[in-house]
Amino acid sequence: AQSVTQPDARVTVSEGASLQLRCKYSYSATPYLFWYVQYPRQGLQLLLKYYSGDPVVQGVNGFEAEFSKSNSSFHLRKASVHWSDSAVYFCAVSRNNYAQGLTFGLGTRVSVFP
Amino acid sequence: GGIITQTPKFLIGQEGQKLTLKCQQNFNHDTMYWYRQDSGKGLRLIYYSITENDLQKGDLSEGYDASREKKSSFSLTVTSAQKNEMAVFLCASTTGQSQNTLYFGAGTRLSVL
């Protein structure tokens, strides 16, 4: 069965610093991979997604992610964070039965300090 | 664009009570989902529906019922609320194609006294 591991439950960074959030997945075939963000008291919003092609995908608000088949990873990056990037970030992979939607990681809570 | 509206935003119930959560979407999406979000446990699939009047159990369906009487709406019922239960229930929808970008509502926050 598919699974997603986000090894860091919490990350603290200073405003203007770079950010990397790690995601490892387990999937039997070529996966569809996603990063979502959840701001306080809101639902999840899509940051970016990967299906195929260029392993580096660009998303909204300056985020990008890099797919690595050899490492089964899909890490998220941002060159310079803003205080408004404080949120919970979820990595997700499509399920084998795609009608069942996505399997999500447990999320990484990011706190950006001035 | 579209929007997913979940009602109520906050729900306080008593132990043993039957509680109903509602979700409406205007994307005209075929597939809808109910997820439960607990602190530290991520999102877990409760029920999903691939079309009107279709219901499929997810990973956490015990203790819940669902209803999809219209394409635009998907309801979830907690059949017997558990004492001290606290969770956020998220509704989502998608076109149903394999790329599966899910769009989420803002959630219903449940507290059981």
XYZ file of N, CA, C and O in Angstrom, chain A residues 27-78:
208
model
N 5.304 3.755 -3.115
C 4.261 3.561 -4.133
C 4.773 2.567 -5.151
O 5.934 2.598 -5.514
N 3.897 1.705 -5.624
C 4.353 0.601 -6.475
C 4.661 1.026 -7.901
O 5.461 0.405 -8.578
N 4.043 2.067 -8.379
C 4.253 2.507 -9.761
C 4.725 3.961 -9.746
O 5.210 4.448 -8.739
N 4.604 4.636 -10.864
C 4.955 6.051 -10.893
C 3.866 6.838 -10.182
O 2.702 6.761 -10.572
N 4.223 7.573 -9.172
C 3.192 8.217 -8.351
C 2.786 9.585 -8.871
O 3.518 10.233 -9.622
N 1.611 10.005 -8.479
C 1.237 11.407 -8.554
C 1.487 11.980 -7.161
O 0.979 11.440 -6.182
N 2.251 13.060 -7.064
C 2.676 13.607 -5.785
C 2.206 15.045 -5.629
O 2.170 15.799 -6.613
N 1.893 15.400 -4.412
C 1.308 16.712 -4.126
C 1.910 17.281 -2.844
O 2.279 16.549 -1.927
N 1.953 18.590 -2.770
C 2.159 19.315 -1.524
C 0.975 20.253 -1.321
O 0.607 21.010 -2.224
N 0.416 20.171 -0.110
C -0.667 21.052 0.289
C -0.218 21.862 1.502
O 0.629 21.419 2.291
N -0.845 23.032 1.700
C -0.586 23.854 2.869
C -1.908 24.112 3.581
O -2.957 24.257 2.938
N -1.840 24.135 4.904
C -3.033 24.420 5.707
C -2.715 25.566 6.656
O -1.886 25.425 7.563
N -3.384 26.690 6.439
C -3.263 27.827 7.340
C -4.258 27.655 8.488
O -5.236 26.899 8.365
N -4.032 28.326 9.591
C -4.897 28.136 10.763
C -6.380 28.293 10.446
O -6.789 29.239 9.762
N -7.151 27.310 10.905
C -8.607 27.315 10.783
C -9.067 27.357 9.321
O -10.138 27.894 9.010
N -8.260 26.792 8.446
C -8.641 26.689 7.036
C -8.460 25.259 6.546
O -7.850 24.426 7.225
N -9.015 24.988 5.380
C -8.782 23.701 4.743
C -7.423 23.658 4.079
O -6.626 24.588 4.198
N -7.151 22.575 3.378
C -5.872 22.427 2.685
C -5.943 23.085 1.316
O -6.967 23.017 0.633
N -4.831 23.713 0.944
C -4.737 24.361 -0.368
C -3.552 23.766 -1.127
O -2.485 23.561 -0.546
N -3.731 23.533 -2.412
C -2.675 22.943 -3.219
C -1.538 23.933 -3.446
O -1.762 25.076 -3.851
N -0.305 23.487 -3.176
C 0.886 24.281 -3.484
C 1.441 23.912 -4.859
O 1.788 24.783 -5.656
N 1.566 22.606 -5.093
C 2.097 22.123 -6.362
C 1.839 20.634 -6.474
O 1.481 19.987 -5.496
N 2.066 20.115 -7.701
C 1.859 18.698 -7.942
C 2.829 18.217 -9.010
O 3.282 19.007 -9.849
N 3.113 16.929 -8.977
C 4.024 16.328 -9.944
C 3.386 15.082 -10.546
O 2.886 14.208 -9.818
N 3.417 15.027 -11.885
C 2.940 13.822 -12.578
C 4.088 13.143 -13.306
O 4.261 11.938 -13.218
N 4.840 13.922 -14.082
C 5.908 13.357 -14.896
C 6.744 14.500 -15.439
O 6.423 15.672 -15.225
N 7.826 14.163 -16.152
C 8.638 15.177 -16.812
C 9.690 15.755 -15.885
O 10.260 15.050 -15.044
N 9.946 17.055 -16.023
C 10.963 17.743 -15.231
C 10.766 17.442 -13.752
O 9.682 17.700 -13.217
N 11.784 16.917 -13.095
C 11.594 16.529 -11.684
C 11.450 17.726 -10.737
O 11.057 17.546 -9.600
N 11.780 18.910 -11.194
C 11.595 20.104 -10.368
C 10.329 20.807 -10.824
O 10.215 21.208 -11.992
N 9.385 20.933 -9.923
C 8.108 21.570 -10.260
C 7.953 22.847 -9.453
O 8.319 22.908 -8.279
N 7.411 23.851 -10.113
C 7.196 25.137 -9.466
C 5.764 25.225 -8.968
O 4.831 24.717 -9.601
N 5.596 25.869 -7.824
C 4.260 26.027 -7.268
C 3.959 27.482 -6.996
O 4.620 28.378 -7.511
N 2.983 27.701 -6.157
C 2.582 29.061 -5.826
C 3.476 29.631 -4.740
O 4.138 28.899 -4.002
N 3.503 30.970 -4.676
C 4.213 31.675 -3.607
C 5.693 31.315 -3.492
O 6.247 31.337 -2.395
N 6.341 31.003 -4.608
C 7.775 30.757 -4.606
C 8.210 29.378 -4.159
O 9.402 29.117 -4.010
N 7.281 28.477 -3.949
C 7.631 27.113 -3.560
C 7.967 26.270 -4.785
O 7.408 26.474 -5.861
N 8.888 25.342 -4.585
C 9.187 24.354 -5.607
C 9.468 23.031 -4.910
O 9.753 22.979 -3.714
N 9.368 21.952 -5.667
C 9.637 20.628 -5.118
C 10.403 19.814 -6.142
O 10.273 20.031 -7.350
N 11.196 18.903 -5.638
C 11.995 18.057 -6.513
C 11.673 16.590 -6.280
O 11.769 16.088 -5.152
N 11.315 15.920 -7.362
C 11.002 14.493 -7.330
C 12.277 13.698 -7.578
O 13.066 14.020 -8.477
N 12.478 12.667 -6.783
C 13.590 11.751 -6.992
C 13.062 10.325 -6.926
O 12.656 9.864 -5.860
N 13.072 9.651 -8.066
C 12.577 8.271 -8.088
C 13.541 7.353 -7.332
O 13.120 6.455 -6.601
N 14.827 7.590 -7.470
C 15.810 6.718 -6.828
C 15.748 6.815 -5.307
O 15.995 5.835 -4.601
N 15.402 7.988 -4.802
C 15.298 8.185 -3.356
C 13.869 8.112 -2.831
O 13.654 8.244 -1.632
N 12.906 7.918 -3.745
C 11.483 7.914 -3.352
C 11.165 9.147 -2.515
O 10.569 9.058 -1.434
N 11.588 10.291 -3.028
C 11.392 11.514 -2.257
C 10.752 12.599 -3.093
O 10.798 12.580 -4.336
N 10.168 13.550 -2.411
C 9.529 14.701 -3.058
C 9.640 15.862 -2.075
O 8.686 16.243 -1.417
N 10.816 16.433 -1.975
C 11.100 17.477 -0.989
C 10.640 18.846 -1.483
O 10.794 19.179 -2.660
N 10.152 19.632 -0.565
C 9.636 20.978 -0.860
C 10.671 22.013 -0.430
O 11.304 21.866 0.626
N 10.810 23.079 -1.229
C 11.814 24.109 -0.914
C 11.237 25.496 -1.148
O 10.345 25.690 -1.978
N 11.814 26.438 -0.408
C 11.558 27.844 -0.693
C 12.831 28.608 -0.345
O 13.417 28.377 0.719
